[in-house]
């Protein structure tokens, strides 16, 4: 190892302007930027402030212009519909420029918002790119969210247009999206003028309201339009993610910095160039889907696999390996939870042996903490490097990773390796002092963050500053806790807030509590994330009932599960809830969630000195034991 990665990192921190000016050569500019990093509006930094470009041009048109139009852009593989087909860059250009033409014809302009609520089909990528083409700001909402969550996002983003499909298809059956969309629009206070609905034959949507238009018919007469030249700093998209309150945060991504950072990461982190095939098995509704199903692979002119299926059950635990082998996938990205699901079905990795995986160079894992077991199992079974890497919706691309396109460094299970160039990661204590090697604290990133990271929260600069920049001025607070070892390897251990991570999906316990309290029988609720062998964490609720409630345990349980499913959506995976007479609280009324979580996960805990009623912890412990969590040995320190 020659330390190339380390030296790149040093350069990026010592002279970020030169580093990113060089990286910016990977994209095609209408006007090349001279002002590489604008600091006039600190703490709001701007990358490439005077540059002009278009993200769609860079992801589509320029590859066609370079004579690579016949190259496969999207390889759509859908076991749930038993369908697979490929879309070349020529075809992608035709589809996207017509959809953009339709949008312009109904008055969508630069800066207008478009909400996309769609399944994992190529049209979802067309929709995102068409917005990018005309400077409209897209906001994709994950299909597993319920109507109410969609309505919250509609109210915040205030779109002129919504793009959706008649249905999504899950292994459990058809999920009609259109009724969810109608319900969301009924609940939303913001009124949307136009809905473009893609008909899928598995479910026929009702298009009788004048605002609803059939996708195929609308596009028949639509003109093809060219890309609009945008400022590098114009927003490309808003993506909502869970915060600690019930109100999601609208992460804003710009155009120029995003395109540069993603191109840089495809080559240097993921080891992907234009002749390669890349597959991120996630969903376009999450940041992984934005960055590495749609934009990243297309920006570098490679082939992206778009998979409408699951790691298991569509049809079996061999699905991933079969697709990798049959489609020449070089780098593959999934979440640890998917590997755990496969391991559960095929513990000895027998199915892996049926395929020639010589095309695969490495597998990347992210979305949640990667337990060493999962990493070691997959590395042994595949015989390939398995790369744990760490990032968040806010950063948009990896903060810490092995640089597989530069120089791989030794893998330490449990660590996503070292900070990536551009990111100066530190671990601070409560006073803002840097802690020693191997000591835990709050993981922060020194400002300015590199290109491609969030620029603010949608129309809420104050919340952006409050949430991320106010605790340690000059630093971005990641919300994760961890440590850095003596070799500079980072370890991300847990969240410092009430966010939980369920099967790689980030959810707010505060939102669960809000929903539980909507039930007429519930006076108070506390929700924690408890460890789960498959999903990493799952939510567990405890509720205090109002006096005089006459419901059986079974009735209460099923009503609360149904309520969460209806209000948050199936993605919540909410199955564990129990009534308790009282919740553990401090004397100032704060629920002791961290202590409850420790008890549930069988960790030693201290009884906080400020506890209002120590007996409430015994109640929690007994309840959790009944629910199959805290075992009889779980004890408070000194007990
Ligand atoms: N539209 C509608 N419903 C959806 C959906 C979508 N796009 N995605 C998920 N759901 C539903 C599922 O059908 C399921 O509903 P159910 O309760 O009726 O069965 C529910 O949401 C939970 O889904 P999921 O989290 O996928 O759990 P699962 O138990 O069906 O499958 C795994 C377990 C491990 C196979 C699955 O979680 C998985 O593939 N995880 C990978 C995670 C991932 O890619 N994360 C992205 C970050 S990188
Ligand atoms: P999201 O914004 O949904 O991508 O979730 C980001 C959060 O997931 C991070 O802040 C971490 O808490 C967690 N996370 C993602 N990747 C990793 C990883 N490789 N190791 C540990 N935690 C991770």
XYZ file of C-alpha atoms and ligand atoms in Angstrom:
710
model
C 0.000 0.000 0.000
C 1.464 3.326 -1.023
C -0.915 5.631 0.825
C -2.399 7.214 -2.314
C -5.790 7.452 -0.632
C -4.356 9.216 2.381
C -2.456 11.663 0.236
C -5.612 12.407 -1.812
C -7.444 13.054 1.436
C -4.711 15.404 2.654
C -4.821 17.345 -0.623
C -8.598 17.677 -0.457
C -8.427 19.168 3.035
C -5.354 21.355 2.518
C -6.566 22.831 -0.766
C -10.203 21.940 -1.426
C -10.513 24.464 -4.259
C -7.809 22.863 -6.377
C -8.986 19.367 -5.529
C -12.589 20.012 -6.574
C -11.675 22.233 -9.524
C -9.828 19.196 -10.905
C -12.744 16.884 -10.173
C -15.094 19.365 -11.889
C -13.399 18.533 -15.192
C -15.318 15.237 -15.145
C -18.519 17.017 -16.088
C -19.541 19.131 -19.059
C -20.214 22.768 -18.186
C -22.098 25.383 -20.167
C -19.937 27.865 -18.316
C -16.962 26.555 -16.398
C -16.841 27.717 -12.787
C -14.091 30.047 -11.625
C -15.455 30.644 -8.162
C -14.912 27.104 -6.886
C -15.944 27.625 -3.263
C -17.920 30.692 -2.256
C -17.760 31.461 1.448
C -19.536 34.820 1.441
C -22.670 33.437 3.034
C -21.136 31.290 5.778
C -22.275 28.875 7.161
C -24.016 28.429 3.791
C -21.162 27.466 1.478
C -21.628 27.300 -2.282
C -19.657 25.129 -4.665
C -19.034 26.229 -8.248
C -21.234 29.285 -7.671
C -20.654 30.910 -11.078
C -20.738 27.652 -13.094
C -23.597 26.784 -15.441
C -24.604 23.297 -16.467
C -27.438 20.796 -16.654
C -27.477 17.494 -14.760
C -29.668 15.717 -17.317
C -27.329 16.801 -20.129
C -24.442 15.276 -18.212
C -26.336 12.070 -17.411
C -27.860 11.502 -20.840
C -27.222 13.836 -23.794
C -23.476 14.033 -23.559
C -23.100 10.262 -23.852
C -25.227 10.274 -26.998
C -23.231 13.226 -28.344
C -20.056 11.246 -27.705
C -21.337 8.440 -29.951
C -22.275 6.124 -27.088
C -26.038 6.232 -27.689
C -26.299 2.472 -28.261
C -24.794 1.689 -24.892
C -27.249 0.316 -22.310
C -28.150 3.010 -19.790
C -30.746 1.136 -17.716
C -31.098 -2.609 -17.337
C -34.535 -3.106 -15.783
C -34.988 -6.446 -14.060
C -38.348 -7.117 -12.478
C -38.939 -10.565 -11.029
C -42.231 -9.360 -9.550
C -43.622 -8.761 -13.054
C -41.436 -11.398 -14.741
C -40.095 -8.727 -17.045
C -36.631 -7.569 -18.061
C -35.564 -5.094 -20.727
C -32.812 -2.658 -21.518
C -32.880 1.020 -22.382
C -30.060 2.531 -24.394
C -28.839 6.083 -23.906
C -30.525 6.953 -27.253
C -33.851 5.635 -25.963
C -33.364 7.315 -22.606
C -32.796 10.641 -24.336
C -35.960 10.222 -26.400
C -38.093 9.320 -23.372
C -36.723 12.009 -21.089
C -36.841 14.851 -23.593
C -40.474 14.060 -24.429
C -41.537 13.837 -20.809
C -39.746 17.140 -20.185
C -41.598 18.541 -23.202
C -44.920 17.470 -21.723
C -44.025 19.109 -18.420
C -43.143 22.359 -20.139
C -46.374 22.204 -22.157
C -48.417 22.270 -18.948
C -46.423 25.188 -17.598
C -43.788 23.542 -15.408
C -40.776 25.818 -15.228
C -37.408 26.115 -13.586
C -37.794 26.065 -9.798
C -41.261 24.449 -9.794
C -41.560 21.337 -7.653
C -42.672 17.958 -8.945
C -43.447 15.143 -6.508
C -42.750 11.623 -7.779
C -44.470 8.695 -6.031
C -43.549 5.685 -8.091
C -42.291 2.115 -7.963
C -38.944 0.782 -9.168
C -39.517 1.131 -12.888
C -37.533 3.005 -15.560
C -40.239 5.684 -15.830
C -39.263 6.841 -12.345
C -35.752 7.595 -13.600
C -37.236 9.273 -16.703
C -39.315 11.456 -14.390
C -36.341 12.549 -12.303
C -34.199 13.282 -15.357
C -37.029 15.148 -17.111
C -37.312 17.455 -14.111
C -33.555 17.971 -14.137
C -33.725 18.736 -17.859
C -36.009 21.748 -17.410
C -34.792 22.840 -13.979
C -37.880 21.650 -12.087
C -37.064 20.388 -8.591
C -38.118 16.806 -7.996
C -39.057 15.250 -4.718
C -39.357 11.478 -4.796
C -41.433 9.884 -2.037
C -40.808 6.224 -1.216
C -43.714 3.962 -2.175
C -43.828 2.235 1.208
C -45.045 5.441 2.878
C -48.730 5.925 3.579
C -50.978 8.675 2.193
C -50.531 10.824 5.279
C -46.733 10.886 4.920
C -47.133 11.735 1.248
C -49.519 14.567 2.169
C -46.989 16.022 4.643
C -44.365 16.107 1.899
C -46.815 17.614 -0.609
C -47.648 20.385 1.848
C -43.983 21.170 2.370
C -42.774 20.919 -1.251
C -45.913 22.494 -2.784
C -45.630 20.783 -6.179
C -47.432 21.901 -9.337
C -47.313 18.381 -10.734
C -47.320 14.840 -9.354
C -46.044 11.813 -11.209
C -47.231 8.400 -10.143
C -48.123 4.928 -11.368
C -51.319 2.968 -10.949
C -49.544 0.541 -8.623
C -46.395 -0.886 -7.166
C -45.815 -4.601 -6.911
C -44.578 -6.186 -3.727
C -44.020 -9.904 -3.171
C -47.155 -9.823 -1.027
C -49.200 -8.516 -3.968
C -50.186 -5.432 -5.911
C -50.035 -2.151 -3.948
C -52.436 0.317 -5.594
C -50.613 3.677 -5.533
C -53.339 5.761 -7.163
C -55.835 5.459 -4.265
C -53.001 6.388 -1.877
C -52.203 9.380 -4.041
C -55.868 10.437 -4.130
C -56.093 10.092 -0.372
C -52.911 12.132 0.101
C -54.215 14.872 -2.170
C -57.449 14.937 -0.206
C -55.529 15.302 3.066
C -53.046 17.890 1.769
C -53.819 21.560 2.205
C -51.724 22.373 -0.865
C -53.652 21.836 -4.075
C -51.949 20.134 -7.030
C -53.007 21.067 -10.579
C -51.783 18.049 -12.532
C -51.203 14.334 -11.928
C -49.583 12.213 -14.603
C -50.344 8.542 -13.985
C -48.538 5.624 -15.567
C -50.899 2.716 -16.208
C -49.578 -0.700 -15.196
C -51.753 -3.596 -16.264
C -51.732 -5.137 -12.768
C -54.072 -2.393 -11.495
C -56.350 -0.043 -13.362
C -56.372 3.423 -11.860
C -59.394 5.667 -11.853
C -58.569 8.747 -13.968
C -61.944 10.462 -13.920
C -60.871 13.645 -12.105
C -59.751 16.310 -14.656
C -56.336 16.775 -13.011
C -55.463 13.102 -13.704
C -53.845 12.385 -17.045
C -52.741 9.082 -18.537
C -48.959 9.050 -19.008
C -48.811 7.298 -22.389
C -51.558 9.393 -23.995
C -50.061 12.631 -22.682
C -46.689 11.845 -24.129
C -47.989 10.930 -27.584
C -48.104 14.513 -28.809
C -45.501 15.989 -26.491
C -42.577 17.800 -28.106
C -38.985 16.834 -27.293
C -37.194 19.661 -25.555
C -33.554 20.504 -24.950
C -31.818 20.999 -21.613
C -32.146 24.318 -19.822
C -28.856 25.798 -18.685
C -28.883 26.100 -14.894
C -26.725 27.634 -12.233
C -24.612 25.030 -10.492
C -26.247 26.159 -7.256
C -29.850 25.764 -8.454
C -31.615 22.953 -6.572
C -31.861 19.624 -8.369
C -34.022 17.873 -5.813
C -35.501 17.839 -2.342
C -35.480 14.492 -0.560
C -37.331 14.130 2.711
C -35.754 12.189 5.533
C -36.764 11.500 9.115
C -35.780 14.009 11.720
C -36.348 13.736 15.436
C -39.774 15.355 15.215
C -42.700 14.022 13.204
C -42.020 16.598 10.487
C -39.556 15.222 7.932
C -36.565 17.268 6.811
C -36.373 18.299 3.149
C -32.732 17.851 2.207
C -31.832 20.162 -0.687
C -29.265 19.057 -3.276
C -27.761 21.409 -5.833
C -26.891 20.580 -9.460
C -23.201 21.318 -9.985
C -21.658 20.071 -6.745
C -23.827 16.961 -6.878
C -22.781 16.027 -10.421
C -19.093 16.562 -9.643
C -19.154 14.622 -6.369
C -21.074 11.696 -7.851
C -18.743 11.405 -10.852
C -15.775 11.497 -8.506
C -17.282 8.838 -6.245
C -18.261 6.468 -9.067
C -14.690 6.263 -10.247
C -12.734 6.531 -7.025
C -14.987 4.812 -4.483
C -17.061 2.396 -6.548
C -14.419 1.693 -9.224
C -16.906 2.286 -12.051
C -16.258 3.850 -15.442
C -18.273 4.140 -18.624
C -17.869 0.537 -19.801
C -18.904 -0.982 -16.497
C -22.174 -2.231 -15.021
C -23.154 -1.004 -11.555
C -25.994 -2.228 -9.414
C -27.366 -0.594 -6.281
C -30.165 -2.823 -4.953
C -32.101 -0.124 -3.157
C -35.139 1.963 -4.059
C -35.287 5.295 -5.893
C -37.253 6.643 -2.923
C -34.084 6.663 -0.798
C -30.881 8.602 -1.238
C -29.037 5.466 -2.373
C -31.491 5.247 -5.240
C -31.073 8.907 -6.167
C -27.282 8.834 -6.104
C -26.454 5.322 -7.201
C -29.388 3.880 -9.140
C -30.066 7.004 -11.187
C -27.585 9.872 -11.180
C -24.140 8.417 -10.381
C -24.040 5.549 -12.896
C -25.649 7.652 -15.659
C -23.391 10.656 -15.065
C -20.352 8.494 -15.850
C -22.116 6.797 -18.786
C -22.130 3.310 -17.271
C -25.041 0.848 -17.096
C -27.270 0.875 -14.036
C -29.373 -2.100 -12.987
C -32.854 -1.192 -11.813
C -34.265 -4.079 -9.795
C -37.924 -4.399 -8.889
C -37.607 -7.272 -6.466
C -36.261 -8.343 -3.096
C -33.158 -10.179 -1.928
C -35.260 -13.212 -1.040
C -38.596 -14.552 -2.193
C -38.413 -13.130 -5.726
C -37.999 -15.986 -6.362
C -35.332 -17.050 -3.861
C -32.100 -16.202 -2.075
C -30.104 -16.739 -5.282
C -31.673 -13.709 -7.023
C -28.804 -11.294 -6.340
C -26.089 -13.695 -7.439
C -27.932 -14.717 -10.569
C -28.418 -11.112 -11.657
C -24.798 -10.217 -10.958
C -23.558 -13.199 -12.990
C -25.982 -12.758 -15.900
C -25.541 -9.026 -16.241
C -21.810 -8.607 -15.790
C -22.119 -6.468 -12.655
C -18.719 -5.162 -11.535
C -19.647 -3.369 -8.292
C -22.746 -4.188 -6.293
C -24.287 -2.177 -3.450
C -26.874 -3.350 -0.959
C -27.813 -3.021 2.714
C -26.552 -5.425 5.424
C -30.168 -6.360 6.163
C -30.507 -7.831 2.662
C -27.431 -9.993 3.247
C -28.812 -11.109 6.615
C -32.027 -12.129 4.861
C -30.059 -14.153 2.296
C -27.868 -15.707 4.982
C -30.931 -16.820 6.898
C -32.219 -18.699 3.831
C -28.868 -19.977 2.610
C -26.558 -20.084 5.641
C -23.871 -22.103 3.913
C -23.919 -19.944 0.799
C -24.663 -22.984 -1.383
C -26.698 -20.932 -3.857
C -23.751 -18.606 -4.427
C -21.690 -21.537 -5.730
C -24.115 -22.031 -8.637
C -22.960 -18.838 -10.336
C -19.830 -17.589 -12.015
C -19.273 -14.321 -10.205
C -15.932 -13.552 -11.839
C -17.373 -10.246 -13.172
C -17.924 -8.980 -9.613
C -14.975 -7.139 -8.112
C -16.485 -5.963 -4.850
C -19.670 -5.598 -2.869
C -20.554 -2.404 -0.970
C -22.794 -2.292 2.111
C -24.426 0.765 3.713
C -27.642 2.117 5.154
C -27.124 0.833 8.687
C -24.293 -0.382 10.869
C -22.733 -3.454 9.308
C -22.243 -6.089 11.975
C -18.915 -7.930 11.580
C -20.771 -11.264 11.259
C -22.565 -10.138 8.119
C -19.387 -8.717 6.646
C -17.308 -11.802 7.408
C -19.983 -14.192 6.143
C -20.440 -12.400 2.825
C -16.717 -11.938 2.302
C -16.055 -15.644 2.902
C -18.939 -16.807 0.748
C -18.211 -14.467 -2.150
C -14.440 -14.512 -1.925
C -14.484 -10.783 -2.783
C -13.824 -7.610 -0.817
C -16.955 -6.485 1.024
C -16.857 -2.757 1.659
C -18.801 -1.260 4.533
C -19.199 2.450 3.871
C -20.985 5.167 5.782
C -23.096 8.101 4.678
C -26.514 9.710 5.043
C -29.304 11.303 3.061
C -27.825 14.660 3.979
C -24.343 13.958 2.612
C -25.639 12.365 -0.609
C -22.487 10.299 -1.109
C -20.072 8.376 1.120
C -18.340 10.094 4.024
C -16.166 7.116 4.948
C -15.194 4.279 2.658
C -12.419 2.214 1.251
C -11.487 3.835 -2.073
C -11.780 0.826 -4.365
C -10.940 2.806 -7.497
C -7.831 4.327 -5.964
C -6.115 1.957 -3.608
C -7.968 -0.451 -1.339
C -6.779 -0.484 2.260
C -7.107 -3.312 4.785
C -10.688 -4.116 5.765
C -11.465 -3.961 9.472
C -14.886 -5.543 10.109
C -17.111 -3.106 12.007
C -15.504 -0.047 10.394
C -16.431 1.758 7.165
C -12.671 2.528 6.868
C -11.360 6.072 6.661
C -12.948 9.402 5.729
C -13.246 9.940 2.001
C -11.420 12.914 0.402
C -13.412 16.087 0.994
C -14.610 15.102 4.454
C -12.727 16.129 7.588
C -14.309 13.860 10.175
C -13.696 14.369 13.888
C -15.100 12.928 17.108
C -15.988 15.514 19.752
C -17.060 15.305 23.377
C -19.950 17.261 24.881
C -17.671 20.284 25.399
C -16.582 20.312 21.755
C -13.118 18.904 22.448
C -11.650 16.272 20.169
C -11.476 12.918 21.984
C -8.483 10.574 21.973
C -8.178 7.604 19.595
C -10.657 4.816 20.399
C -12.753 7.087 22.625
C -16.404 7.530 21.709
C -18.133 10.810 21.057
C -20.218 12.713 18.543
C -19.121 12.231 14.963
C -18.903 15.593 13.185
C -17.602 16.911 9.879
C -15.667 20.149 9.736
C -17.190 22.774 7.456
C -17.118 23.330 4.552
C -18.621 20.014 3.585
C -17.527 18.872 0.110
C -19.634 19.333 -3.044
C -22.769 17.192 -3.340
C -23.760 17.466 0.316
C -26.935 19.221 1.448
C -27.028 22.967 0.924
C -29.919 23.598 3.328
C -33.365 22.232 4.254
C -36.183 23.122 1.883
C -37.285 26.659 2.688
C -36.038 26.249 6.215
C -32.538 27.640 6.681
C -33.193 28.018 10.413
C -33.947 24.348 10.914
C -30.837 23.488 8.882
C -28.661 25.578 11.172
C -30.448 24.405 14.344
C -30.306 20.723 13.479
C -26.816 20.445 12.082
C -24.639 23.475 12.721
C -25.573 24.968 16.081
C -24.205 22.364 18.499
C -20.582 22.813 17.421
C -20.091 26.028 15.390
C -17.928 25.312 12.347
C -18.916 21.648 12.323
C -21.756 19.628 10.806
C -23.348 17.287 13.350
C -23.968 13.889 11.743
C -26.245 12.629 14.538
C -24.119 9.479 14.788
C -21.873 8.466 17.673
C -18.653 6.539 17.250
C -14.878 6.640 17.451
C -11.718 6.745 15.368
C -9.014 4.164 16.075
C -5.244 4.611 16.125
C -5.076 3.909 12.350
C -7.618 6.583 11.493
C -10.455 4.071 10.891
C -13.878 5.312 11.829
C -16.455 3.238 13.731
C -20.111 4.313 13.674
C -21.885 2.754 16.633
C -25.282 4.396 17.189
C -27.429 7.485 16.783
C -27.377 10.254 19.351
C -31.012 11.117 18.687
C -34.333 9.293 18.505
C -33.924 8.095 14.957
C -34.056 4.348 14.389
C -32.889 2.318 11.445
C -35.276 -0.410 10.298
C -33.987 -2.613 7.453
C -31.754 0.248 6.315
C -34.687 2.680 6.450
C -34.422 5.678 8.705
C -37.507 6.375 10.810
C -38.344 8.776 13.618
C -39.584 7.378 16.929
C -41.215 10.772 17.522
C -43.433 10.189 14.506
C -44.476 6.750 15.820
C -45.367 8.326 19.170
C -47.452 11.036 17.489
C -49.414 8.383 15.622
C -49.956 6.147 18.671
C -51.279 9.145 20.596
C -53.916 9.677 17.905
C -55.663 6.514 19.141
C -58.571 7.545 21.385
C -57.535 5.087 24.115
C -53.911 6.249 24.334
C -52.861 8.915 26.812
C -49.116 8.681 26.280
C -46.629 6.673 24.216
C -42.931 5.898 24.066
C -41.292 4.191 21.102
C -37.766 2.811 21.011
C -35.768 0.845 18.461
C -34.880 -2.649 19.661
C -32.328 -4.981 18.122
C -33.606 -7.339 15.441
C -31.657 -10.166 13.821
C -32.983 -9.432 10.326
C -33.823 -5.735 10.187
C -31.107 -4.422 12.519
C -33.694 -2.547 14.563
C -37.471 -2.637 14.818
C -39.767 -0.179 16.602
C -41.302 -1.182 19.937
C -44.012 0.881 21.566
C -45.302 1.214 25.106
C -48.535 3.069 25.674
C -50.305 4.349 28.758
C -54.065 4.090 28.377
C -56.632 6.673 29.382
C -58.740 5.853 32.424
C -61.767 3.669 31.804
C -60.639 2.217 28.464
C -62.333 -1.085 27.792
C -60.303 -2.847 25.138
C -58.776 -6.308 25.285
C -55.005 -6.556 24.781
C -55.614 -8.154 21.379
C -57.969 -5.371 20.274
C -55.563 -2.677 21.377
C -52.623 -4.416 19.698
C -54.334 -4.882 16.345
C -55.829 -1.376 16.328
C -52.474 0.261 17.054
C -50.681 -1.809 14.402
C -53.328 -0.878 11.847
C -53.136 2.788 12.819
C -49.366 2.968 12.338
C -49.630 1.148 9.017
C -52.336 3.534 7.873
C -50.548 6.694 9.004
C -46.868 5.906 8.364
C -47.071 2.978 5.977
C -45.958 -0.642 5.753
C -42.299 0.439 5.786
C -42.711 1.144 9.518
C -42.647 -2.625 10.265
C -44.536 -1.922 13.483
C -45.530 -5.132 15.258
C -44.496 -4.716 18.909
C -46.633 -2.714 21.292
C -47.864 -3.166 24.833
C -49.794 -1.164 27.412
C -48.054 -0.179 30.671
C -49.489 1.608 33.704
C -46.794 4.308 33.681
C -43.751 5.324 31.611
C -40.291 5.883 33.109
C -39.580 9.611 33.183
C -37.214 12.121 34.720
C -38.651 14.505 37.279
C -38.827 17.110 34.516
C -41.039 14.783 32.479
C -38.564 13.500 29.867
C -39.214 9.871 28.891
C -36.141 7.710 29.562
C -35.984 6.125 26.109
C -32.238 5.454 26.175
C -32.584 3.470 29.412
C -35.572 1.583 28.019
C -33.526 0.711 24.933
C -30.654 -0.597 27.045
C -33.008 -2.798 29.025
C -34.575 -4.155 25.838
C -31.188 -4.968 24.329
C -29.938 -6.653 27.531
C -27.300 -4.058 28.222
C -26.366 -2.953 31.698
C -27.977 0.334 32.613
C -27.855 2.844 35.411
C -30.999 4.097 37.068
C -30.837 7.839 36.316
C -30.575 9.963 39.471
C -33.299 12.205 38.105
C -35.866 9.407 37.700
C -39.330 10.293 38.946
C -40.360 6.759 39.963
C -37.728 3.959 39.902
C -40.445 1.307 39.873
C -41.370 2.281 36.327
C -38.125 0.676 35.113
C -39.186 -2.635 36.672
C -42.488 -2.307 34.838
C -40.629 -1.718 31.575
C -38.287 -4.630 32.232
C -41.114 -7.052 32.973
C -43.107 -5.905 29.976
C -40.098 -6.259 27.687
C -39.374 -9.730 29.048
C -42.956 -10.729 28.270
C -42.481 -9.375 24.751
C -39.357 -11.511 24.303
C -36.762 -8.768 24.774
C -35.071 -7.959 28.106
C -34.094 -11.319 29.539
C -34.134 -12.179 33.219
C -30.433 -11.351 33.540
C -30.788 -7.723 32.476
C -29.859 -5.693 35.487
C -29.261 -2.160 36.526
C -25.662 -1.503 37.579
C -25.304 -2.251 41.271
C -28.507 -4.310 41.382
N -44.096 0.171 -2.006
C -45.057 -0.336 -1.214
N -44.813 -1.107 -0.136
C -43.527 -1.362 0.159
C -42.457 -0.862 -0.615
C -42.780 -0.065 -1.744
N -41.846 0.447 -2.502
N -41.299 -1.298 -0.080
C -41.603 -2.034 0.998
N -42.941 -2.084 1.135
C -43.689 -2.811 2.156
C -43.420 -4.303 2.068
O -44.281 -4.943 1.159
C -43.702 -4.747 3.493
O -45.091 -4.787 3.661
P -45.823 -5.941 4.500
O -45.694 -5.510 5.925
O -47.219 -5.858 3.998
O -45.133 -7.221 4.184
C -43.220 -3.569 4.336
O -43.216 -2.434 3.435
C -41.835 -3.734 4.915
O -40.973 -3.950 3.830
P -39.445 -4.352 3.935
O -38.715 -3.389 4.803
O -38.942 -4.505 2.549
O -39.456 -5.694 4.755
P -39.766 -7.174 4.315
O -40.047 -7.882 5.584
O -40.765 -7.223 3.215
O -38.353 -7.678 3.715
C -35.922 -7.508 3.673
C -37.172 -7.764 4.515
C -34.679 -7.583 4.517
C -35.855 -8.528 2.560
C -36.061 -6.110 3.092
O -36.197 -5.210 4.152
C -34.963 -5.614 2.184
O -34.813 -5.972 1.048
N -34.181 -4.699 2.650
C -33.172 -4.015 1.865
C -33.185 -2.638 2.382
C -32.668 -1.597 1.451
O -32.457 -1.784 0.286
N -32.508 -0.426 2.044
C -32.159 0.773 1.351
C -31.032 1.465 2.006
S -29.526 1.071 1.181
P -30.124 7.545 5.692
O -30.118 9.020 5.788
O -31.484 6.962 5.620
O -29.215 7.053 4.604
O -29.550 6.994 7.066
C -28.286 7.426 7.486
C -27.954 6.826 8.808
O -27.865 5.401 8.689
C -26.598 7.247 9.302
O -26.618 8.508 9.954
C -26.248 6.107 10.228
O -26.903 6.239 11.462
C -26.797 4.907 9.492
N -25.783 4.307 8.609
C -25.734 4.341 7.277
N -24.679 3.637 6.814
C -24.019 3.160 7.891
C -22.829 2.379 8.087
N -22.127 1.916 7.072
N -22.449 2.110 9.352
C -23.169 2.568 10.408
N -24.296 3.301 10.286
C -24.728 3.597 9.042
